[in-house]
PDB file of C-alpha atoms in Angstrom:
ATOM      1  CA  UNK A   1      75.949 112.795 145.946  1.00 96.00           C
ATOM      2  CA  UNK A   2      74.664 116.495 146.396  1.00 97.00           C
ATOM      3  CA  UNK A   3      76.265 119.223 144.657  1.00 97.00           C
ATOM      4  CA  UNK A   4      75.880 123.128 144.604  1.00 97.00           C
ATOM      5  CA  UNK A   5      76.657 125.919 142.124  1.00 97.00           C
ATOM      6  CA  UNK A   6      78.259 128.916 143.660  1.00 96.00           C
ATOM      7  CA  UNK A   7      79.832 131.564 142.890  1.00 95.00           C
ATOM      8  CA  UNK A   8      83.464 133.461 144.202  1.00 94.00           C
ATOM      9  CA  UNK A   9      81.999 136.457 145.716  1.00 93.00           C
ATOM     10  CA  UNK A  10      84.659 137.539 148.174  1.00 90.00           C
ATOM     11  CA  UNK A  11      88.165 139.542 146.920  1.00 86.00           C
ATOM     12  CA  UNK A  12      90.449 137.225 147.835  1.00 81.00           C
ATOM     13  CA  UNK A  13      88.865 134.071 147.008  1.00 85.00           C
ATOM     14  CA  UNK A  14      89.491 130.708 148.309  1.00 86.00           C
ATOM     15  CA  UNK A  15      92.902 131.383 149.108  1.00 82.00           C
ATOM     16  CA  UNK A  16      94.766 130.693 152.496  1.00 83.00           C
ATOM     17  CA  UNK A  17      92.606 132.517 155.015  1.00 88.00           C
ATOM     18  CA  UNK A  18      89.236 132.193 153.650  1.00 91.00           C
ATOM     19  CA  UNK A  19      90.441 128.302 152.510  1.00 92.00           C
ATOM     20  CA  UNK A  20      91.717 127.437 155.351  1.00 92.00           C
ATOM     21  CA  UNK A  21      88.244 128.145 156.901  1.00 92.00           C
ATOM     22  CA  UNK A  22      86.444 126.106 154.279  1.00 95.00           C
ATOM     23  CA  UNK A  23      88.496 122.987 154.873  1.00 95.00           C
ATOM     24  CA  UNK A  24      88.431 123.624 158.829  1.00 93.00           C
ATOM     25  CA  UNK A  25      84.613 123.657 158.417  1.00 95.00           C
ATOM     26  CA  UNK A  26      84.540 120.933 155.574  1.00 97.00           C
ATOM     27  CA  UNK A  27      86.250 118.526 157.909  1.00 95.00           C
ATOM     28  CA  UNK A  28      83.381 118.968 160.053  1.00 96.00           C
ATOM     29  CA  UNK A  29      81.083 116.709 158.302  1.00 98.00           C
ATOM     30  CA  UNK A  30      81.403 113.234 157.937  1.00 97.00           C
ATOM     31  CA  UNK A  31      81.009 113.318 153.874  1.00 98.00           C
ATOM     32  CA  UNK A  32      84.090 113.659 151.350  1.00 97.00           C
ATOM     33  CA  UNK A  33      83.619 117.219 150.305  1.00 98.00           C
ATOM     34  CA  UNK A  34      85.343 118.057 146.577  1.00 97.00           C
ATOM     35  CA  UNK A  35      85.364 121.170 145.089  1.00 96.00           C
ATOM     36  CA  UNK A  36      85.201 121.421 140.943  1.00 96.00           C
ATOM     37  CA  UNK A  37      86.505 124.201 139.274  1.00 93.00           C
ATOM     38  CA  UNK A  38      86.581 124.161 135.308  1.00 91.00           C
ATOM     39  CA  UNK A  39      88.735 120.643 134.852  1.00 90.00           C
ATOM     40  CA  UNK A  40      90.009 120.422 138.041  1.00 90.00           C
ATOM     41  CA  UNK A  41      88.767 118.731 141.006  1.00 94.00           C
ATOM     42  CA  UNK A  42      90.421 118.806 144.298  1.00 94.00           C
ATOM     43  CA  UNK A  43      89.973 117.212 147.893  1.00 95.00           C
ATOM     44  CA  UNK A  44      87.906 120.351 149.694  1.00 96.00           C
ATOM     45  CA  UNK A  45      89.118 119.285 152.776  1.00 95.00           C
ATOM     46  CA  UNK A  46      93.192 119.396 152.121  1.00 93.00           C
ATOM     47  CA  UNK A  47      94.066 123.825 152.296  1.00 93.00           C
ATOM     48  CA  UNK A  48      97.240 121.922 149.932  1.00 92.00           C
ATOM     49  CA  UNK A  49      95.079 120.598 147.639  1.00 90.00           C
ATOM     50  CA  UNK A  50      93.170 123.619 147.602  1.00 91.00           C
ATOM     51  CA  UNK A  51      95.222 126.150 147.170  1.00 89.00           C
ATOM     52  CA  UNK A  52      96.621 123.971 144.066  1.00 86.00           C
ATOM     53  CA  UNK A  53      93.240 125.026 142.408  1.00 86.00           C
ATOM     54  CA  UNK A  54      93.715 128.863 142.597  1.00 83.00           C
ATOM     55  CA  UNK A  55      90.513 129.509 143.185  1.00 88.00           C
ATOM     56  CA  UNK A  56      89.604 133.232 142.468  1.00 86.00           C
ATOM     57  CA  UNK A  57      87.074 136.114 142.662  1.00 88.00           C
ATOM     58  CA  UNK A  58      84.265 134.995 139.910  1.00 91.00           C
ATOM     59  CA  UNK A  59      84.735 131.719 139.638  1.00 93.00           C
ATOM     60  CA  UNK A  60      81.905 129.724 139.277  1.00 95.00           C
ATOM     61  CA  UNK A  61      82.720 126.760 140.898  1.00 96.00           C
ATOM     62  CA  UNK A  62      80.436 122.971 142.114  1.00 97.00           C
ATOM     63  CA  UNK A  63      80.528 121.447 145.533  1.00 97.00           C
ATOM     64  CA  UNK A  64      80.128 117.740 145.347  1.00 98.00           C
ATOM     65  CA  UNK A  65      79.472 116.058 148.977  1.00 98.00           C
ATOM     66  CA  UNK A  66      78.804 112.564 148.734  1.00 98.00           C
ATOM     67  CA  UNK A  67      78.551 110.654 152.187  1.00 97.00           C
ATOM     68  CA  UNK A  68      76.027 110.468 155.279  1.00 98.00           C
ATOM     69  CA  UNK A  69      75.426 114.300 155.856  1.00 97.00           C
ATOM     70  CA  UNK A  70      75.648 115.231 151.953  1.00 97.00           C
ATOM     71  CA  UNK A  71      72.656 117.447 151.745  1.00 97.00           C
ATOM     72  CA  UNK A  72      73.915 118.957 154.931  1.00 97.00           C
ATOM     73  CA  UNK A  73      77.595 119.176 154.076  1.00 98.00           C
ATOM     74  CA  UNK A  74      76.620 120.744 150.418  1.00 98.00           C
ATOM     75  CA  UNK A  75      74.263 123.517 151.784  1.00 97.00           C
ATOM     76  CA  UNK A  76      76.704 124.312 154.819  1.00 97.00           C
ATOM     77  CA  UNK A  77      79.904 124.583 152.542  1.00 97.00           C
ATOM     78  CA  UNK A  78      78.193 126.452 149.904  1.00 97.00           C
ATOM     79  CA  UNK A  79      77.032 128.991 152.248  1.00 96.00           C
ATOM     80  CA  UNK A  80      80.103 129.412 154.042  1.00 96.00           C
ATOM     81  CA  UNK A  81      81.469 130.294 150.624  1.00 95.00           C
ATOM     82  CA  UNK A  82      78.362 132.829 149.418  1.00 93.00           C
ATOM     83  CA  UNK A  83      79.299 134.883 153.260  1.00 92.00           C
ATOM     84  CA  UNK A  84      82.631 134.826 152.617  1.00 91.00           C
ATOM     85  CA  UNK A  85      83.767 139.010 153.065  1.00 87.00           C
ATOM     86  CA  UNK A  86      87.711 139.344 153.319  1.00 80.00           C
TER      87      UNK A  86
ATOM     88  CA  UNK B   1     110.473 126.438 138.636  1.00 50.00           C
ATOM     89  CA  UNK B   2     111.103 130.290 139.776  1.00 88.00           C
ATOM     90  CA  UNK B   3     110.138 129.354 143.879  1.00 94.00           C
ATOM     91  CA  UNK B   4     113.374 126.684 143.208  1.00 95.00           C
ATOM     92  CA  UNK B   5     115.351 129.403 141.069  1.00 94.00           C
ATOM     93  CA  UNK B   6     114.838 132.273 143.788  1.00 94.00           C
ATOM     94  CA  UNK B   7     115.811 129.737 146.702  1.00 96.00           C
ATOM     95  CA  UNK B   8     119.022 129.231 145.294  1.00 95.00           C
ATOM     96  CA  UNK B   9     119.944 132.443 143.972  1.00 94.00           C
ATOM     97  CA  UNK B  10     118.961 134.093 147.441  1.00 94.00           C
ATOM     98  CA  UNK B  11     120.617 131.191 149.137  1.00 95.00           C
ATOM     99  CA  UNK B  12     117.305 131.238 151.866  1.00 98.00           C
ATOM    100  CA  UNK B  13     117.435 128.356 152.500  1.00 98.00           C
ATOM    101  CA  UNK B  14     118.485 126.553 156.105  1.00 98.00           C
ATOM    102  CA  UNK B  15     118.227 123.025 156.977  1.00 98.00           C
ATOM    103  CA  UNK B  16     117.604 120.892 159.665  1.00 97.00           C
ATOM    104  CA  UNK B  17     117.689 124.586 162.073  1.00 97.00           C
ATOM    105  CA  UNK B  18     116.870 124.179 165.552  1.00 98.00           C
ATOM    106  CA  UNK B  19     113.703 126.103 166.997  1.00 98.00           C
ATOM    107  CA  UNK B  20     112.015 125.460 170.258  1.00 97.00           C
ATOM    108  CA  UNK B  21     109.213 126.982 169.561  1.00 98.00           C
ATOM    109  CA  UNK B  22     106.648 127.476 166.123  1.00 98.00           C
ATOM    110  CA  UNK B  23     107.806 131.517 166.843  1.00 98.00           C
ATOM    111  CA  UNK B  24     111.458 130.569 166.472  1.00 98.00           C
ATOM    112  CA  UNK B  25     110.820 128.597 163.580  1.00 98.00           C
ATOM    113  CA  UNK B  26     108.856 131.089 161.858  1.00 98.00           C
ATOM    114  CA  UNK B  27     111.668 133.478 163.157  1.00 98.00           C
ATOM    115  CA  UNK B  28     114.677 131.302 161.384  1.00 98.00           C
ATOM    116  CA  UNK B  29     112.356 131.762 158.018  1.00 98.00           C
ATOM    117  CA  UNK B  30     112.079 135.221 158.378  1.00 98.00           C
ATOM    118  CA  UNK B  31     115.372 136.474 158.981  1.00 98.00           C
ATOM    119  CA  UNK B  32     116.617 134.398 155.960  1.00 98.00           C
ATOM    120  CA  UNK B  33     114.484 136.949 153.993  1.00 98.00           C
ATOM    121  CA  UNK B  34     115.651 139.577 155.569  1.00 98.00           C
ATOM    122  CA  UNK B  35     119.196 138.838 154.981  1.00 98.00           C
ATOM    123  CA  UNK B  36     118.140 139.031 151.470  1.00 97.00           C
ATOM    124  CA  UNK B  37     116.639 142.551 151.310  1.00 97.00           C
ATOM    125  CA  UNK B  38     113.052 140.567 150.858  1.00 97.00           C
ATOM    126  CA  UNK B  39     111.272 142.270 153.923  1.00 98.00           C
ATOM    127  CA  UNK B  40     111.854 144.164 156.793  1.00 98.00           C
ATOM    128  CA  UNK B  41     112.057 142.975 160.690  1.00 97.00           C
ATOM    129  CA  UNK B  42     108.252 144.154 161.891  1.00 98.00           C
ATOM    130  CA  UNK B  43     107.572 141.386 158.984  1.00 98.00           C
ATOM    131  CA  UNK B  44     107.924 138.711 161.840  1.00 98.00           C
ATOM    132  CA  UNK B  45     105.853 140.567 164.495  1.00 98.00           C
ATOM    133  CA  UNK B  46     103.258 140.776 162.242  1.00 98.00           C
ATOM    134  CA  UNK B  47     102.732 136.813 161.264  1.00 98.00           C
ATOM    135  CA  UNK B  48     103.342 136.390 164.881  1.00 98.00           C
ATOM    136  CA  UNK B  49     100.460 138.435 165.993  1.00 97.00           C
ATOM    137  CA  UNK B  50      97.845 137.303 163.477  1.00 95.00           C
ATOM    138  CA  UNK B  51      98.599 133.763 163.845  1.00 96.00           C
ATOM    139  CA  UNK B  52      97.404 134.807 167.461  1.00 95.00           C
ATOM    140  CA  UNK B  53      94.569 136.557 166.051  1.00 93.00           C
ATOM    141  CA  UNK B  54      93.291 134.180 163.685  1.00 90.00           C
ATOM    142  CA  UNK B  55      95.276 130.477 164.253  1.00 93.00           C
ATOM    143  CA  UNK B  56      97.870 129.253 162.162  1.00 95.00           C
ATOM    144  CA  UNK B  57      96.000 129.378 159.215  1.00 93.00           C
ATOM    145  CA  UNK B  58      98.854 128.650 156.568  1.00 95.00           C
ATOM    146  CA  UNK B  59      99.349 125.267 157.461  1.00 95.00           C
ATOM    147  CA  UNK B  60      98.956 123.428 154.525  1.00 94.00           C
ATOM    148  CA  UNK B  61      99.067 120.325 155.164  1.00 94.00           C
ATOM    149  CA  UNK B  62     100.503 117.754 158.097  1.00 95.00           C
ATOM    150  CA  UNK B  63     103.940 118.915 158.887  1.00 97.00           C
ATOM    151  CA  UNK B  64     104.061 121.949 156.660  1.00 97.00           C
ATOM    152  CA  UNK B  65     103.621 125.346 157.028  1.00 97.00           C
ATOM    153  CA  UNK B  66     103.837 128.415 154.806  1.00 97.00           C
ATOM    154  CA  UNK B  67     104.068 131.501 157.435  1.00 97.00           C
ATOM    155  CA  UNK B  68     103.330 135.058 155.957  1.00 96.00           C
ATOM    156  CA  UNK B  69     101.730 137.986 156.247  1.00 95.00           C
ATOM    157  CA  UNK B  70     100.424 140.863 153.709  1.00 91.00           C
ATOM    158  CA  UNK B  71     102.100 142.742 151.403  1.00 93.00           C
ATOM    159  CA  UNK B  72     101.858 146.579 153.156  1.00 95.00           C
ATOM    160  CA  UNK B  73     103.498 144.390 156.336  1.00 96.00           C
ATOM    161  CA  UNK B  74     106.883 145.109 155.229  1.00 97.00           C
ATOM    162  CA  UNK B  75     107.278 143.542 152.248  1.00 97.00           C
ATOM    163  CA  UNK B  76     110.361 144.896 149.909  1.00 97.00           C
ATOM    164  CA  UNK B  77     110.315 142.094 147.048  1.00 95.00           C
ATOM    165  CA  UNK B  78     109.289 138.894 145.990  1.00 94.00           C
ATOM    166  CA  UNK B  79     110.420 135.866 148.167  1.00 95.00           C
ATOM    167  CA  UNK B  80     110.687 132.772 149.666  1.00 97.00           C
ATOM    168  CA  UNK B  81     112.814 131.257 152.373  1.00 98.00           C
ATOM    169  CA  UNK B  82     112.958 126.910 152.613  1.00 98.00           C
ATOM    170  CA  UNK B  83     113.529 125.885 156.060  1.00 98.00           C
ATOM    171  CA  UNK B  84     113.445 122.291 157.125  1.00 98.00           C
ATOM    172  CA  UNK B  85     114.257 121.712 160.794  1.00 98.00           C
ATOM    173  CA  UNK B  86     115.453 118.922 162.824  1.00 97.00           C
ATOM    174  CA  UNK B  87     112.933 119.067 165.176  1.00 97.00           C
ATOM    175  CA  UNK B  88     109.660 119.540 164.736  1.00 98.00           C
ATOM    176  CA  UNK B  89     107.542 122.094 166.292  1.00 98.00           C
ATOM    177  CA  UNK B  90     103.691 122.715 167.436  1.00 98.00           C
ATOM    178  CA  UNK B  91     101.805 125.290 166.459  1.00 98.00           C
ATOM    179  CA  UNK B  92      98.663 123.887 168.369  1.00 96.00           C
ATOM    180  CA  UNK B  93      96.211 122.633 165.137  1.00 94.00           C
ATOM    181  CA  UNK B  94      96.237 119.101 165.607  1.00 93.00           C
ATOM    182  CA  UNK B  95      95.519 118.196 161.826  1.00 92.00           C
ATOM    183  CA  UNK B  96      98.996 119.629 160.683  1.00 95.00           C
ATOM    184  CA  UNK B  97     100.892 119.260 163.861  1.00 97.00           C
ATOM    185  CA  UNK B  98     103.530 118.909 164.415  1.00 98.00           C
ATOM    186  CA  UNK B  99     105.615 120.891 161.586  1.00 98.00           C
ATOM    187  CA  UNK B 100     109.113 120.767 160.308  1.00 98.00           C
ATOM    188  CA  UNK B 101     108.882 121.862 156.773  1.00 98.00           C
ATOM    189  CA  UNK B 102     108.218 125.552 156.287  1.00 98.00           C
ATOM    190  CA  UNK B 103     108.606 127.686 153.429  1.00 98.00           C
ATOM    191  CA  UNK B 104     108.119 131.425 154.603  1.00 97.00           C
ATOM    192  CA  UNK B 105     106.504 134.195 151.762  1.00 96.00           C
ATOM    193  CA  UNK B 106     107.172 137.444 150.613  1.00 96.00           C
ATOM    194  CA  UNK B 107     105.030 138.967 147.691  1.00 93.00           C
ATOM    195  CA  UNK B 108     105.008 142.604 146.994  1.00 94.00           C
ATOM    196  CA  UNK B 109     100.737 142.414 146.269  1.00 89.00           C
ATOM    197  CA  UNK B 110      97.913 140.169 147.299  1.00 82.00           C
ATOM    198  CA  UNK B 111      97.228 138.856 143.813  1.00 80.00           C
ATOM    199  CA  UNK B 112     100.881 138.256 143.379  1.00 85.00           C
ATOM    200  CA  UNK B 113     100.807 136.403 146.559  1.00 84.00           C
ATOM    201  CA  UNK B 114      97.626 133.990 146.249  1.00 79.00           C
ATOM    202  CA  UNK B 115      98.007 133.249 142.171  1.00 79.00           C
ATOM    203  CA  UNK B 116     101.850 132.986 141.238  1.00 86.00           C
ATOM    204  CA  UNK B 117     103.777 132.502 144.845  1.00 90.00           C
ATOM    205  CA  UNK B 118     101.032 129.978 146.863  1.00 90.00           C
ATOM    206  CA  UNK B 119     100.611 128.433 143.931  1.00 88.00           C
ATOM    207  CA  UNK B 120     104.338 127.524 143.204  1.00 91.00           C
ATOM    208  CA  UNK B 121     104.864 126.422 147.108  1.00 94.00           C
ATOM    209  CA  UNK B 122     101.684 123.969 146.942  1.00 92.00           C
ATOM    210  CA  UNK B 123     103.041 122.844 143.531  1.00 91.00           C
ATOM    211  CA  UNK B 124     106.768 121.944 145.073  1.00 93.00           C
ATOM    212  CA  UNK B 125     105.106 120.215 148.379  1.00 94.00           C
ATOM    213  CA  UNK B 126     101.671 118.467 146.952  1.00 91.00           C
ATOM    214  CA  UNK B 127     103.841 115.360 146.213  1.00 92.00           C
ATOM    215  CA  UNK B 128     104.120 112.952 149.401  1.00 92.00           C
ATOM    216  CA  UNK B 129     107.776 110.972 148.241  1.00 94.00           C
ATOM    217  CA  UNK B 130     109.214 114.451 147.336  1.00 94.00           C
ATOM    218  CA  UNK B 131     108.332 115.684 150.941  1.00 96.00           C
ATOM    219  CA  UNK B 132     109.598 113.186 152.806  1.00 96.00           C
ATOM    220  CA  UNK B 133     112.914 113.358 150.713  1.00 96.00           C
ATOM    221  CA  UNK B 134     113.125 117.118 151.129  1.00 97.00           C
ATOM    222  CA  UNK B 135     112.644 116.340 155.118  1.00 95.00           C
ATOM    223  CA  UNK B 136     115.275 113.955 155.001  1.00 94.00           C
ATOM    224  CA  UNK B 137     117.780 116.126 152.779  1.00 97.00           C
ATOM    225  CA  UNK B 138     121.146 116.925 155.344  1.00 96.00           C
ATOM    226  CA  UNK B 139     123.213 119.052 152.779  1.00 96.00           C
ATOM    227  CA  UNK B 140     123.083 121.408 150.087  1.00 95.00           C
ATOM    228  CA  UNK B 141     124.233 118.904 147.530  1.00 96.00           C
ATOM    229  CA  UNK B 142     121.772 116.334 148.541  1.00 97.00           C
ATOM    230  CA  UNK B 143     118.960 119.649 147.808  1.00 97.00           C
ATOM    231  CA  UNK B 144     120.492 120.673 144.911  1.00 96.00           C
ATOM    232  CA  UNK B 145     119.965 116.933 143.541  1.00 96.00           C
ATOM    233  CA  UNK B 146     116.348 117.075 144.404  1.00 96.00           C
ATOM    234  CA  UNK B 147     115.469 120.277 142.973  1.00 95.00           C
ATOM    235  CA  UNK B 148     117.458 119.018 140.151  1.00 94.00           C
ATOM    236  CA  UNK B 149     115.280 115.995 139.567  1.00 93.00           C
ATOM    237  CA  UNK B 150     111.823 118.190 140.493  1.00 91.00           C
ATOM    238  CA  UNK B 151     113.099 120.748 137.760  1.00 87.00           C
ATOM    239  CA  UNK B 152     113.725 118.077 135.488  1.00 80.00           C
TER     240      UNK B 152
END
């Protein structure tokens, strides 16, 4: 498994429009892609699931991809989150 | 659970409505919360034209969508309209396609909107049996025994 730190950088956070990008471009890679915040864990590539988390400006949050691309998946998805804008 | 509360009191709620289209189903959401004072018309034009802009991006999940737009687009209070319809519609993603549960929102503020009202809707629907009950659900009574049971 391959994880990365990162942090919440854009306003909005990983709400509907910026999370519905992460889980269009998460289900891009053959890995399961899980995003930890604090206690919670949650599939990173159902918006549902998601959106469940609340995920906010600031939070410091962990991307765990575990499958054939991992290293790939992780360092894609965790810079899709660091150029996040809106 | 207030998105349960406010559904009732505001009575937005339709089910099993007919819609041709993804834009009439949005439509049937948003007039239900314009009947109830929760946004004005140019509300619908503008989910309409950034769904075109960007995709339906509020799908949440297969066969459910939560259409809305942002705050300054017309929005006069806090709200949410349940529609369930009899016939699905396609709104042209194929991982959600197609949809027949939608629960339209209103929120006065963005931080409103992503941290109280998405997180009550994903709350209600991240629970597979309830879904598929809700989707089956014919009459008020048969919702009001549901929501009675999710409330507890």
């Amino acid at each position: 498994m391959e994880c990365r730190h990162v942090e919440i950088v854009n306003p909005t956070g990983l709400h509907t429009r910026p999370g519905n990008l992460f889980v269009k471009h998460a289900k891009s890679f053959a890995s399961d892609i899980h995003i930890v915040k604090n206690d919670k864990r949650v599939n990173g590539k159902s918006l549902l699931t998601l959106m469940k988390a609340g995920i906010s400006l600031g939070d410091k949050i962990v991307i765990e991809a575990e499958g054939p691309d991992e290293a790939a998946a992780a360092d894609a998805m965790a810079h899709l989150i660091a150029t996040l804008t809106e | 659970m207030n998105l349960i509360d406010q559904l009732l009191a505001r009575d937005t709620i339709l089910l099993q409505g007919h819609a041709g289209t993804w834009q009439q189903a949005v439509r049937l959401g948003v007039d239900l919360l314009v009947e109830a004072g929760c946004v004005e018309e140019r509300y619908y034009d503008s989910i309409i034209a950034m769904t075109g802009e960007l995709g339906p991006w509020y799908l949440l999940a297969p066969g459910m969508a939560m259409p809305h737009a942002r705050p300054e687009e017309g929005v006069l209070k806090n709200g949410f309209a349940l529609v369930t319809l009899e016939t699905p519609v396609v709104f042209g993603d194929p991982d959600n396609d197609p949809v027949d549960i939608l629960i339209t929102l209103a929120a006065t503020d963005a931080r409103t909107m992503n941290e109280q009202s998405i997180v009550e809707v994903v709350t209600l629907l991240d629970d597979e049996a309830r879904v598929e009950r809700l989707r089956q659900v014919r009459t008020r009574d048969e919702l009001l025994t549901l929501f009675n049971e999710i409330q507890g």
